[in-house]
Coordinates of C-alpha atoms in Angstrom, one line a residue:
Chain G
M15 CA 19.6 -17.8 59.6
D16 CA 17.5 -14.4 59.4
N17 CA 16.0 -13.3 56.2
S18 CA 15.2 -9.7 56.4
N19 CA 13.2 -9.7 53.3
E20 CA 10.8 -12.1 54.9
K21 CA 8.5 -10.3 57.1
P22 CA 7.1 -12.8 59.6
Y23 CA 3.6 -11.3 60.0
V24 CA 0.4 -10.3 58.4
I25 CA -2.6 -8.4 59.6
G26 CA -6.1 -9.8 59.3
L27 CA -9.2 -7.7 59.8
D28 CA -12.5 -9.4 60.0
M29 CA -15.1 -6.9 59.5
G30 CA -18.5 -7.5 60.6
G31 CA -21.6 -4.9 60.8
T32 CA -21.2 -4.8 64.6
N33 CA -17.3 -5.3 65.5
S34 CA -14.3 -5.4 63.7
V35 CA -11.6 -7.9 64.9
F36 CA -7.9 -7.2 63.9
G37 CA -5.4 -10.0 64.2
I38 CA -1.5 -10.2 63.9
V39 CA -1.1 -13.8 62.5
D40 CA 2.3 -15.5 61.9
Q41 CA 3.0 -18.0 58.8
R42 CA 1.5 -21.1 61.1
G43 CA -1.8 -19.4 61.5
T44 CA -1.2 -18.5 65.1
I45 CA -2.8 -15.5 66.3
K46 CA -0.2 -13.4 68.2
A47 CA -2.3 -10.4 69.1
Q48 CA -6.0 -9.4 68.7
V49 CA -7.9 -6.1 69.1
V50 CA -11.2 -5.2 68.7
I51 CA -13.0 -2.0 67.5
S52 CA -16.8 -1.2 67.1
T53 CA -17.7 -1.0 63.3
K54 CA -20.8 0.8 64.0
A55 CA -19.2 3.6 66.2
Y56 CA -17.7 5.5 63.0
P57 CA -20.2 6.6 60.5
D58 CA -17.1 8.1 58.8
I59 CA -15.0 5.8 57.0
N60 CA -11.9 7.8 58.0
D61 CA -12.6 7.9 61.4
Y62 CA -12.9 4.0 61.4
V63 CA -9.6 3.6 59.7
K64 CA -7.9 5.9 62.1
A65 CA -9.5 4.1 65.2
G66 CA -8.3 0.8 63.6
V67 CA -4.6 1.8 63.2
E68 CA -4.5 3.3 66.7
A69 CA -6.2 0.2 68.2
L70 CA -3.6 -1.9 66.2
Q71 CA -0.5 0.1 67.7
P72 CA 0.2 -1.9 71.2
A73 CA -0.3 -5.2 68.9
L74 CA 2.2 -3.9 66.5
D75 CA 4.5 -3.0 69.2
L76 CA 4.3 -6.5 70.7
V77 CA 5.7 -8.1 67.3
G78 CA 8.3 -5.6 66.7
G79 CA 6.4 -2.6 64.8
I80 CA 4.9 -2.4 61.3
S81 CA 8.4 -3.2 59.9
Q82 CA 7.7 -6.8 60.8
I83 CA 4.4 -6.8 58.8
R84 CA 4.3 -8.4 55.3
G85 CA 0.7 -7.2 54.4
M86 CA -2.8 -6.8 55.5
G87 CA -6.0 -8.6 54.6
I88 CA -9.5 -7.6 55.1
G89 CA -12.8 -9.8 55.0
A90 CA -15.7 -7.8 54.4
P91 CA -19.1 -7.9 53.1
N92 CA -19.5 -7.0 49.6
G93 CA -15.6 -6.8 49.5
N94 CA -14.2 -6.5 46.1
F95 CA -10.7 -7.9 45.5
Y96 CA -10.1 -6.2 42.0
N97 CA -11.3 -2.9 43.3
G98 CA -9.9 -2.8 46.8
T99 CA -13.4 -1.8 47.7
I100 CA -16.5 -2.3 49.8
E101 CA -19.3 -1.9 47.7
Y102 CA -22.9 -1.1 48.6
A103 CA -22.7 -3.2 51.8
A104 CA -26.0 -3.3 53.4
N105 CA -25.0 -4.1 56.8
L106 CA -22.4 -1.4 57.1
A107 CA -23.0 2.5 57.6
W108 CA -20.7 3.7 54.9
E109 CA -22.7 4.3 51.7
G110 CA -21.7 3.4 48.2
I111 CA -18.2 2.4 47.3
V112 CA -15.5 2.7 50.0
P113 CA -11.9 2.2 49.0
I114 CA -11.1 0.3 52.1
A115 CA -7.7 -1.2 50.9
Q116 CA -6.2 1.9 50.0
L117 CA -7.4 3.9 53.1
F118 CA -5.6 1.1 55.2
Q119 CA -2.4 0.8 53.1
D120 CA -1.9 4.7 53.2
A121 CA -2.5 4.6 56.9
L122 CA -0.3 1.6 57.7
G123 CA 2.2 1.7 54.7
V124 CA 1.8 -2.2 53.9
P125 CA 0.3 -3.9 50.9
T126 CA -3.6 -4.4 51.7
R127 CA -6.1 -6.6 49.9
V128 CA -9.7 -7.1 50.6
T129 CA -12.3 -9.9 49.6
N130 CA -15.6 -11.1 50.8
D131 CA -16.0 -13.3 54.0
A132 CA -16.5 -16.5 52.1
N133 CA -13.5 -15.8 49.9
A134 CA -11.4 -15.0 52.8
A135 CA -12.5 -18.4 54.6
A136 CA -11.2 -20.3 51.5
M137 CA -8.0 -18.5 51.8
G138 CA -7.7 -19.2 55.5
E139 CA -8.4 -22.8 54.8
M140 CA -5.8 -23.0 52.0
T141 CA -3.1 -21.2 54.1
Y142 CA -3.8 -22.7 57.5
G143 CA -6.6 -25.3 57.4
V144 CA -7.7 -28.6 55.7
A145 CA -7.1 -27.3 52.5
R146 CA -3.4 -26.6 52.7
G147 CA -1.8 -28.3 49.5
M148 CA -5.2 -28.4 47.6
K149 CA -5.4 -26.6 44.3
N150 CA -9.1 -27.0 43.6
F151 CA -11.9 -26.9 46.2
I152 CA -15.2 -25.1 46.9
M153 CA -15.6 -23.5 50.3
I154 CA -19.3 -23.3 51.5
T155 CA -20.0 -21.1 54.4
L156 CA -23.4 -21.9 56.4
G157 CA -24.2 -18.9 58.5
T158 CA -27.2 -16.5 58.5
G159 CA -26.7 -16.8 54.8
V160 CA -24.9 -19.2 52.5
G161 CA -21.6 -17.8 50.9
S162 CA -19.1 -19.4 48.8
G163 CA -15.3 -19.1 47.7
I164 CA -14.2 -21.4 44.8
V165 CA -10.7 -22.1 44.3
V166 CA -9.3 -23.1 40.9
D167 CA -5.4 -24.0 40.2
G168 CA -4.8 -22.6 43.7
N169 CA -6.4 -19.3 43.3
I170 CA -9.8 -17.8 44.3
V171 CA -12.0 -17.4 41.3
Y172 CA -13.1 -13.8 41.4
G173 CA -14.5 -13.7 37.7
S174 CA -14.9 -10.7 35.3
D175 CA -16.0 -8.5 38.2
G176 CA -14.7 -9.6 41.6
F177 CA -18.1 -11.2 42.6
A178 CA -17.7 -14.7 41.4
G179 CA -18.5 -17.4 43.8
E180 CA -22.3 -16.7 45.0
L181 CA -23.4 -20.3 45.1
G182 CA -25.8 -19.3 48.1
H183 CA -27.9 -17.8 45.3
F184 CA -27.8 -20.7 42.9
V185 CA -31.4 -21.6 42.5
I186 CA -32.2 -25.1 43.5
D187 CA -35.8 -24.9 43.2
H188 CA -37.1 -23.5 39.8
T189 CA -40.8 -24.5 40.7
E190 CA -43.5 -22.4 42.0
N191 CA -42.5 -23.7 45.5
G192 CA -39.1 -22.3 45.7
R193 CA -38.7 -20.4 49.0
P194 CA -38.6 -16.3 48.7
C195 CA -35.1 -15.1 49.0
G196 CA -33.7 -11.7 50.4
C197 CA -32.4 -11.3 46.8
G198 CA -35.8 -10.6 45.3
R199 CA -35.9 -14.2 43.6
S200 CA -36.9 -17.6 44.8
G201 CA -35.5 -21.0 45.3
C202 CA -32.0 -20.1 46.1
L203 CA -29.9 -22.4 48.0
E204 CA -29.4 -20.1 50.9
T205 CA -33.1 -20.3 51.7
Y206 CA -32.8 -24.0 52.6
C207 CA -29.4 -24.5 53.8
S208 CA -28.5 -21.4 56.0
A209 CA -29.2 -21.0 59.9
T210 CA -32.4 -19.2 59.0
G211 CA -33.1 -21.9 56.3
V212 CA -33.0 -24.5 58.9
A213 CA -35.5 -22.5 60.7
R214 CA -37.7 -21.9 58.0
T215 CA -37.5 -25.8 57.2
A216 CA -38.7 -26.3 61.0
R217 CA -41.5 -24.2 60.8
E218 CA -42.8 -25.9 57.5
I219 CA -42.2 -29.3 58.9
L220 CA -43.9 -28.6 62.3
S221 CA -46.9 -27.1 60.6
K222 CA -47.4 -30.0 58.3
R223 CA -47.0 -32.6 61.0
T224 CA -48.5 -33.6 64.1
E225 CA -46.2 -35.3 66.3
D226 CA -45.0 -34.0 69.4
S227 CA -41.7 -32.4 69.5
P228 CA -39.7 -30.3 72.2
L229 CA -39.8 -27.8 69.1
R230 CA -43.4 -27.0 69.7
Q231 CA -42.7 -25.4 73.1
L232 CA -41.2 -22.7 71.4
D233 CA -42.5 -19.7 69.4
P234 CA -42.3 -20.9 65.8
D235 CA -41.0 -17.4 64.6
K236 CA -38.2 -17.6 67.1
I237 CA -36.7 -21.1 66.5
T238 CA -33.1 -21.1 65.6
S239 CA -30.9 -23.8 64.0
Y240 CA -29.5 -24.3 67.2
D241 CA -32.9 -25.2 68.9
V242 CA -33.2 -27.9 66.2
F243 CA -29.7 -29.3 67.1
K244 CA -30.6 -29.4 70.7
A245 CA -33.8 -31.1 69.7
A246 CA -31.9 -33.5 67.5
E247 CA -29.5 -34.3 70.4
Q248 CA -32.9 -35.6 72.3
G249 CA -33.4 -37.8 69.4
D250 CA -36.5 -35.8 68.4
P251 CA -37.7 -37.3 65.0
I252 CA -38.7 -33.9 63.6
A253 CA -35.4 -32.4 64.4
L254 CA -33.7 -35.1 62.8
D255 CA -35.7 -35.0 59.8
I256 CA -35.1 -31.1 59.5
F257 CA -31.4 -31.8 59.3
D258 CA -32.0 -34.8 56.8
F259 CA -33.9 -32.6 54.5
T260 CA -31.2 -29.8 54.7
G261 CA -28.4 -32.4 54.1
K262 CA -30.2 -33.6 51.3
V263 CA -30.7 -30.2 49.7
L264 CA -27.1 -29.3 50.2
G265 CA -25.6 -32.6 49.1
T266 CA -27.7 -32.6 45.8
A267 CA -26.7 -29.1 45.0
C268 CA -23.0 -30.2 45.9
A269 CA -23.2 -32.9 43.2
D270 CA -24.3 -30.4 40.8
F271 CA -21.4 -27.9 41.8
V272 CA -18.7 -30.6 41.2
T273 CA -19.6 -30.5 37.3
F274 CA -17.9 -26.9 37.3
N275 CA -14.3 -27.4 38.8
S276 CA -14.2 -31.1 39.7
P277 CA -12.7 -30.2 43.2
E278 CA -10.4 -32.4 45.5
A279 CA -13.0 -31.2 48.4
I280 CA -16.0 -29.2 49.4
I281 CA -15.3 -27.8 52.9
F282 CA -18.3 -26.4 55.2
F283 CA -17.9 -23.6 57.5
G284 CA -20.0 -21.9 60.0
G285 CA -22.3 -22.5 62.8
L286 CA -24.5 -25.0 61.0
T287 CA -21.5 -27.4 60.8
K288 CA -21.8 -27.9 64.6
A289 CA -24.7 -30.1 63.9
G290 CA -22.2 -32.7 62.7
D291 CA -23.6 -35.9 61.4
Y292 CA -27.3 -34.9 61.8
L293 CA -26.2 -32.6 58.9
M294 CA -23.2 -34.3 57.4
K295 CA -24.7 -38.0 57.1
P296 CA -27.7 -37.1 54.8
L297 CA -25.4 -34.6 53.0
R298 CA -22.9 -37.2 52.1
E299 CA -25.6 -39.6 51.2
A300 CA -27.4 -37.1 48.6
F301 CA -23.9 -36.0 47.3
E302 CA -23.0 -39.9 46.7
K303 CA -26.4 -40.5 45.4
N304 CA -26.6 -37.8 42.9
T305 CA -22.9 -37.3 41.6
L306 CA -22.3 -38.1 37.7
N307 CA -20.3 -41.2 37.5
I308 CA -17.0 -39.7 36.5
F309 CA -16.6 -37.6 39.5
Q310 CA -17.9 -40.3 41.9
G311 CA -15.3 -41.1 45.0
K312 CA -13.5 -37.9 44.0
A313 CA -14.3 -34.9 46.2
K314 CA -14.3 -35.3 49.9
L315 CA -16.8 -33.5 52.0
L316 CA -14.9 -31.7 55.0
I317 CA -15.6 -29.5 57.7
S318 CA -13.3 -26.5 58.1
S319 CA -10.5 -27.2 60.8
L320 CA -10.1 -23.6 61.8
N321 CA -11.1 -22.7 65.3
G322 CA -14.6 -20.9 64.5
S323 CA -13.7 -17.7 66.5
E324 CA -10.5 -17.2 65.1
A325 CA -11.4 -18.5 61.7
A326 CA -12.7 -15.2 60.1
V327 CA -9.6 -13.4 61.2
L328 CA -7.2 -15.9 59.8
G329 CA -8.9 -16.2 56.6
A330 CA -8.9 -12.4 56.2
S331 CA -4.9 -12.4 57.3
A332 CA -4.1 -15.0 54.4
L333 CA -4.6 -12.5 51.9
G334 CA -1.9 -10.5 53.4
W335 CA 0.6 -13.2 52.3
E336 CA 0.0 -12.9 48.8
Chain O
M15 CA 12.1 -9.1 10.9
D16 CA 12.4 -12.7 10.7
N17 CA 12.3 -14.4 14.0
S18 CA 13.4 -18.1 13.8
N19 CA 12.5 -19.0 17.2
E20 CA 8.8 -18.5 16.3
K21 CA 7.7 -21.5 14.6
P22 CA 4.7 -20.1 12.6
Y23 CA 2.0 -23.1 12.7
V24 CA 0.4 -25.7 14.8
I25 CA -1.5 -28.8 14.1
G26 CA -5.0 -29.3 15.2
L27 CA -6.6 -32.7 15.1
D28 CA -10.4 -33.1 15.5
M29 CA -10.9 -36.6 16.5
G30 CA -14.4 -37.9 16.0
G31 CA -15.8 -41.5 16.2
T32 CA -16.0 -41.9 12.4
N33 CA -13.4 -39.3 11.0
S34 CA -10.3 -37.7 12.2
V35 CA -9.5 -34.2 10.4
F36 CA -5.9 -32.9 10.9
G37 CA -5.5 -29.2 10.1
I38 CA -2.1 -27.0 9.9
V39 CA -3.1 -23.5 11.3
D40 CA -1.4 -20.1 11.5
Q41 CA -1.7 -17.6 14.3
R42 CA -4.6 -15.8 12.7
G43 CA -6.7 -19.2 12.5
T44 CA -6.3 -19.7 8.9
I45 CA -6.2 -23.5 8.1
K46 CA -3.2 -23.8 5.3
A47 CA -3.8 -27.5 4.8
Q48 CA -6.3 -30.0 5.9
V49 CA -6.4 -34.1 5.7
V50 CA -9.0 -36.5 6.9
I51 CA -8.4 -40.3 7.9
S52 CA -10.9 -42.7 9.1
T53 CA -10.9 -43.0 12.8
K54 CA -12.9 -46.4 12.7
A55 CA -10.4 -47.8 10.2
Y56 CA -7.6 -48.4 13.0
P57 CA -8.6 -50.6 15.8
D58 CA -5.1 -50.5 16.9
I59 CA -4.0 -46.9 18.0
N60 CA -0.7 -47.5 16.7
D61 CA -1.8 -48.1 13.3
Y62 CA -4.0 -45.0 13.7
V63 CA -1.0 -42.4 14.7
K64 CA 1.1 -44.2 11.8
A65 CA -1.6 -43.4 9.4
G66 CA -2.2 -39.8 10.6
V67 CA 1.3 -39.0 10.5
E68 CA 1.5 -40.3 7.0
A69 CA -1.5 -38.3 6.0
L70 CA -0.1 -35.3 7.3
Q71 CA 3.3 -35.5 5.4
P72 CA 2.2 -33.6 2.3
A73 CA 0.3 -30.9 4.3
L74 CA 3.6 -30.5 6.3
D75 CA 5.6 -30.3 2.9
L76 CA 3.3 -27.4 1.8
V77 CA 4.4 -25.4 4.9
G78 CA 8.1 -26.1 4.9
G79 CA 8.2 -29.3 6.9
I80 CA 7.6 -30.3 10.8
S81 CA 10.5 -27.7 11.5
Q82 CA 7.8 -25.0 11.0
I83 CA 5.3 -26.5 13.5
R84 CA 5.2 -25.2 17.2
G85 CA 3.2 -27.9 18.6
M86 CA -0.3 -30.1 18.0
G87 CA -3.4 -30.1 19.9
I88 CA -6.1 -32.8 19.9
G89 CA -9.6 -32.5 20.5
A90 CA -10.8 -35.9 21.5
P91 CA -13.9 -37.5 23.2
N92 CA -12.9 -38.1 26.8
G93 CA -9.7 -36.3 26.3
N94 CA -7.7 -35.6 29.6
F95 CA -5.5 -32.8 29.5
Y96 CA -3.4 -33.4 32.5
N97 CA -2.8 -37.1 31.3
G98 CA -2.5 -36.6 27.8
T99 CA -4.8 -39.4 27.4
I100 CA -8.4 -40.6 25.9
E101 CA -9.9 -42.4 28.8
Y102 CA -12.9 -44.8 28.2
A103 CA -14.3 -43.2 25.3
A104 CA -17.6 -45.1 24.2
N105 CA -17.6 -44.0 20.8
L106 CA -13.8 -45.0 19.7
A107 CA -12.6 -48.5 19.1
W108 CA -9.5 -48.0 21.5
E109 CA -10.6 -49.4 25.0
G110 CA -9.3 -48.2 28.3
I111 CA -6.8 -45.5 28.5
V112 CA -4.8 -44.2 25.3
P113 CA -1.7 -42.3 25.7
I114 CA -2.4 -40.4 22.5
A115 CA -0.5 -37.1 23.3
Q116 CA 2.8 -39.2 24.0
L117 CA 2.0 -41.2 20.8
F118 CA 1.9 -38.2 18.5
Q119 CA 4.5 -36.3 20.3
D120 CA 6.9 -39.3 19.6
A121 CA 5.8 -39.6 16.0
L122 CA 6.2 -36.1 15.1
G123 CA 8.6 -34.7 17.6
V124 CA 6.4 -31.8 18.6
P125 CA 4.7 -31.0 22.1
T126 CA 1.4 -32.3 22.0
R127 CA -1.5 -31.7 24.0
V128 CA -4.9 -33.2 24.3
T129 CA -8.3 -32.2 25.8
N130 CA -12.1 -32.8 25.2
D131 CA -14.0 -31.3 22.4
A132 CA -16.0 -28.7 24.5
N133 CA -12.6 -27.4 26.2
A134 CA -11.0 -27.4 22.4
A135 CA -14.2 -25.2 21.3
A136 CA -13.3 -23.0 24.3
M137 CA -9.7 -22.5 23.5
G138 CA -10.7 -21.9 19.8
E139 CA -13.0 -19.2 20.5
M140 CA -10.2 -17.6 23.0
T141 CA -7.6 -18.0 20.3
Y142 CA -9.5 -17.1 17.2
G143 CA -12.8 -16.3 17.9
V144 CA -15.3 -13.9 19.8
A145 CA -13.7 -14.7 23.1
R146 CA -10.2 -13.1 22.1
G147 CA -9.2 -11.0 25.0
M148 CA -11.6 -12.4 27.6
K149 CA -10.4 -14.0 30.8
N150 CA -13.4 -15.3 32.1
F151 CA -16.2 -17.1 30.1
I152 CA -18.3 -20.1 29.7
M153 CA -18.4 -22.1 26.6
I154 CA -21.6 -24.0 25.9
T155 CA -21.5 -26.7 22.9
L156 CA -24.9 -27.8 21.9
G157 CA -24.6 -30.9 19.5
T158 CA -25.9 -34.4 20.1
G159 CA -25.2 -33.7 23.8
V160 CA -24.3 -30.6 25.7
G161 CA -20.5 -30.0 26.4
S162 CA -18.7 -27.2 28.2
G163 CA -15.7 -25.4 28.8
I164 CA -15.2 -23.0 31.4
V165 CA -12.5 -20.4 31.5
V166 CA -11.0 -18.5 34.6
D167 CA -8.4 -16.0 34.5
G168 CA -7.6 -17.0 30.9
N169 CA -7.2 -20.7 31.6
I170 CA -9.3 -23.6 30.8
V171 CA -10.7 -25.1 34.3
Y172 CA -9.5 -28.8 34.5
G173 CA -10.1 -29.2 37.9
S174 CA -8.5 -32.0 40.3
D175 CA -8.9 -34.8 37.6
G176 CA -8.9 -32.9 34.1
F177 CA -12.8 -33.6 33.9
A178 CA -13.9 -30.2 35.1
G179 CA -16.7 -28.4 33.0
E180 CA -19.4 -30.9 32.7
L181 CA -22.3 -28.5 32.8
G182 CA -24.5 -30.7 30.2
H183 CA -24.8 -33.0 33.4
F184 CA -25.8 -30.2 35.5
V185 CA -29.1 -31.2 36.7
I186 CA -31.9 -28.6 36.1
D187 CA -34.9 -30.8 37.2
H188 CA -34.5 -32.7 40.3
T189 CA -38.3 -33.8 40.4
E190 CA -39.6 -37.1 39.5
N191 CA -40.3 -35.4 36.1
G192 CA -36.6 -35.1 35.2
R193 CA -35.8 -36.8 31.9
P194 CA -33.8 -39.8 32.0
C195 CA -30.2 -39.2 30.8
G196 CA -27.6 -41.6 29.2
C197 CA -25.4 -40.8 32.2
G198 CA -27.9 -42.9 34.3
R199 CA -29.3 -39.8 36.3
S200 CA -32.2 -38.0 35.4
G201 CA -33.0 -34.2 34.7
C202 CA -29.4 -33.1 33.2
L203 CA -29.3 -30.2 31.1
E204 CA -28.3 -32.5 28.2
T205 CA -31.6 -34.1 28.1
Y206 CA -33.4 -30.6 27.3
C207 CA -30.9 -28.4 25.3
S208 CA -29.3 -30.8 23.2
A209 CA -30.2 -31.5 19.5
T210 CA -31.6 -34.7 21.1
G211 CA -33.3 -33.0 23.8
V212 CA -35.2 -30.6 21.3
A213 CA -36.5 -33.7 19.3
R214 CA -37.5 -35.0 23.0
T215 CA -39.4 -31.8 23.8
A216 CA -40.9 -32.0 20.3
R217 CA -42.3 -35.5 20.9
E218 CA -43.3 -34.5 24.3
I219 CA -45.5 -31.2 23.1
L220 CA -46.9 -33.0 20.1
S221 CA -48.3 -35.5 22.0
K222 CA -49.9 -33.1 24.7
R223 CA -51.4 -30.7 22.3
T224 CA -53.7 -31.0 19.3
E225 CA -53.1 -28.4 16.9
D226 CA -51.8 -29.4 13.4
S227 CA -48.2 -28.7 12.6
P228 CA -45.9 -29.7 9.9
L229 CA -44.0 -31.7 12.5
R230 CA -46.9 -34.3 12.6
Q231 CA -46.2 -35.2 9.2
L232 CA -43.1 -36.9 10.4
D233 CA -42.4 -40.2 12.4
P234 CA -42.3 -38.6 15.9
D235 CA -39.1 -41.1 16.8
K236 CA -37.2 -39.6 13.8
I237 CA -37.9 -35.8 14.3
T238 CA -34.7 -33.8 14.5
S239 CA -33.8 -30.3 15.7
Y240 CA -33.4 -29.4 12.1
D241 CA -37.1 -30.5 11.4
V242 CA -38.1 -28.4 14.3
F243 CA -36.1 -25.3 12.8
K244 CA -37.8 -25.9 9.4
A245 CA -41.3 -25.9 10.9
A246 CA -40.1 -22.8 12.9
E247 CA -39.2 -21.0 9.6
Q248 CA -42.8 -21.5 8.1
G249 CA -44.3 -20.1 11.4
D250 CA -45.2 -23.3 13.2
P251 CA -46.4 -22.1 16.7
I252 CA -45.5 -25.8 18.3
A253 CA -42.0 -25.6 16.7
L254 CA -41.7 -21.9 18.0
D255 CA -42.9 -23.2 21.2
I256 CA -40.3 -26.0 21.3
F257 CA -37.5 -23.5 20.7
D258 CA -39.1 -21.0 23.6
F259 CA -39.2 -23.9 26.1
T260 CA -35.5 -25.1 25.3
G261 CA -34.2 -21.4 25.3
K262 CA -36.1 -20.9 28.6
V263 CA -34.4 -24.0 30.1
L264 CA -30.9 -22.9 28.9
G265 CA -31.3 -19.5 29.9
T266 CA -32.4 -20.4 33.3
A267 CA -29.6 -22.5 34.0
C268 CA -27.0 -20.0 32.6
A269 CA -28.3 -17.7 35.0
D270 CA -27.3 -20.2 37.7
F271 CA -23.9 -20.7 36.1
V272 CA -22.7 -17.2 36.4
T273 CA -22.8 -17.6 40.2
F274 CA -19.6 -19.8 39.6
N275 CA -17.3 -17.4 37.7
S276 CA -19.1 -14.3 36.9
P277 CA -18.0 -14.5 33.2
E278 CA -17.9 -11.9 30.8
A279 CA -19.7 -13.8 28.2
I280 CA -21.5 -17.3 27.7
I281 CA -20.7 -18.4 24.1
F282 CA -22.9 -20.9 22.4
F283 CA -21.5 -23.2 20.0
G284 CA -22.8 -26.2 17.6
G285 CA -25.7 -27.2 15.5
L286 CA -28.5 -25.8 17.7
T287 CA -27.3 -22.2 17.5
K288 CA -28.1 -22.4 13.8
A289 CA -31.9 -21.8 15.3
G290 CA -30.7 -18.3 15.9
D291 CA -33.2 -15.9 17.6
Y292 CA -35.9 -19.0 17.8
L293 CA -33.7 -20.2 20.5
M294 CA -31.6 -17.0 21.5
K295 CA -34.5 -14.5 22.2
P296 CA -36.2 -17.0 25.1
L297 CA -32.7 -17.9 26.1
R298 CA -31.7 -13.9 26.9
E299 CA -35.2 -13.2 28.2
A300 CA -35.0 -16.2 30.8
F301 CA -31.2 -15.5 31.4
E302 CA -32.1 -11.7 32.4
K303 CA -35.2 -12.6 34.4
N304 CA -33.4 -15.1 36.3
T305 CA -29.9 -13.6 37.0
L306 CA -29.1 -12.3 40.6
N307 CA -28.9 -8.5 40.7
I308 CA -25.2 -8.1 41.2
F309 CA -24.6 -10.1 37.9
Q310 CA -27.3 -8.4 35.9
G311 CA -26.3 -6.8 32.4
K312 CA -22.8 -8.3 32.8
A313 CA -22.3 -11.6 30.7
K314 CA -23.1 -11.1 27.1
L315 CA -24.6 -14.4 25.5
L316 CA -23.0 -14.9 22.3
I317 CA -22.6 -17.2 19.5
S318 CA -19.6 -18.6 18.4
S319 CA -17.9 -16.8 15.3
L320 CA -15.9 -19.7 14.2
N321 CA -17.1 -21.1 11.0
G322 CA -18.8 -24.4 11.9
S323 CA -16.9 -27.1 9.9
E324 CA -13.6 -25.7 10.7
A325 CA -14.2 -24.9 14.6
A326 CA -13.4 -28.1 15.8
V327 CA -10.1 -28.2 14.2
L328 CA -9.2 -24.6 14.9
G329 CA -10.2 -25.4 18.7
A330 CA -7.9 -28.2 18.6
S331 CA -5.1 -26.3 17.3
A332 CA -5.5 -23.6 19.8
L333 CA -3.8 -26.1 22.3
G334 CA -0.8 -26.4 20.2
W335 CA 0.3 -22.6 20.9
E336 CA 0.4 -23.3 24.6

């Protein structure tokens, strides 16, 4: 039975500083068609929207045209759900406040929403991933930085201004030893548990200790979290200690986070999760050790089930169903 | 115009370890009648409910009987909103899990809800106090312990199990210097910013320093936060430093808390708030200094506007309107 009120697809836009990926997605989270444009190539936002709509056209034709699209969701740096805007995004060419949702809504004629990358990831997990059916969870994205999306009673927490859920800038070391952060303060979770945080830990441990390690063959300033992972795979004790430290810091922070919304799960997403048990084992141990008694054994620590390369588009698209 | 569907009153029950205060409250937050029974006098929960209902009868008669009551709200230690229960409350005689909401609902015939003290305070503030009209705020109760109630999109955050919002057990010092807490861990906010935490700080500072202070005339083990307040009123530098330290710890923690739900306000309630600017000035300074740039100048730091002795009953009663 065909129900013509139920349009079967949404558009997801994963907007990065370099490229923008548009996907047309069905209710099961299958990407039916995907197109890419350069974000950087359009210093005028109107040109960007025009280019995006043009690039989408063949993909739309493939699924039966715009009449089959229920809505569009955009995951963008500094995306503000309440205002439908991108606000002062450092890695994008457009300055100030960009009314991105309205621009696409006008161009395509479908309801359009925007949020930031981490909230989009949380939406994606709730709509298509391991958080299906969950009403209360925390999403933590471990990439170049650390982002977060918090879900309470089935809804993303946007707070009074649309910017809630910045756990990457939760200060976990208030002492004078806290690592300087790009935000201008010190000791933020992001300076320890992002990919760049892992590289900082590597440099710190390598300079403090004297054992041999494959990591010593690399220029310390160019060590990446992937280098640390490769060394851990070889059984390098220093690399293992780097992940131990990272997991311990993150697990301890998560034990504090659950005092807020007592979630069913904390879900980790992003490149660092590829470290698997090197990261997750110390993370789980620190979490269990530091969790308040009434919360013990409750929140599961999970890794995202979405395919990494598709996850951002899926997450953005999930907003289109709302 | 009389609308007979709108029952004009609710019952609020503030259940403490010693006494239980029942109030009949109108929509403006005026307590029309109030009765008290001993909590401790009834080791059997059925006797307690029976005594409460009997004590309430004259108060109910005063407002026109039970037909005028829309619902009942209970603020109780370890009250669980989802289950309508009190669960393993250390300071109450009843062991295990007590189905308190159902018992009163059966006895009185009105919808009855229960929550913990701090959530009740948040409900009270939202219904009758400074949080009227606010959709996102954090309530922090500064009593013998530190409690919290978190409001997102106009609703209390209960989390997956009804126990969300335990910011008193947020660990603010993960070093080996963290103060031992009653929860079995160390460094919890409560060990610094409760009334007992202030007394601990007093003992610590008095033992480390040598200046004279009116606090030195007291048995260190019996110093209270009120003693510290009185000394501060006399201009005692040690007492002022005790509040400086307390405010700094609390303000720094609050700067982290806003990364969760980007609230319109953080509202402080309880005995310690009587210290006024001795506490609030360093608190505000630490909050402003430590807040992430995107949240700066947003959350107001407020003191509860509810009359202290009535606030707990009002808070509980607010649940009765739901």
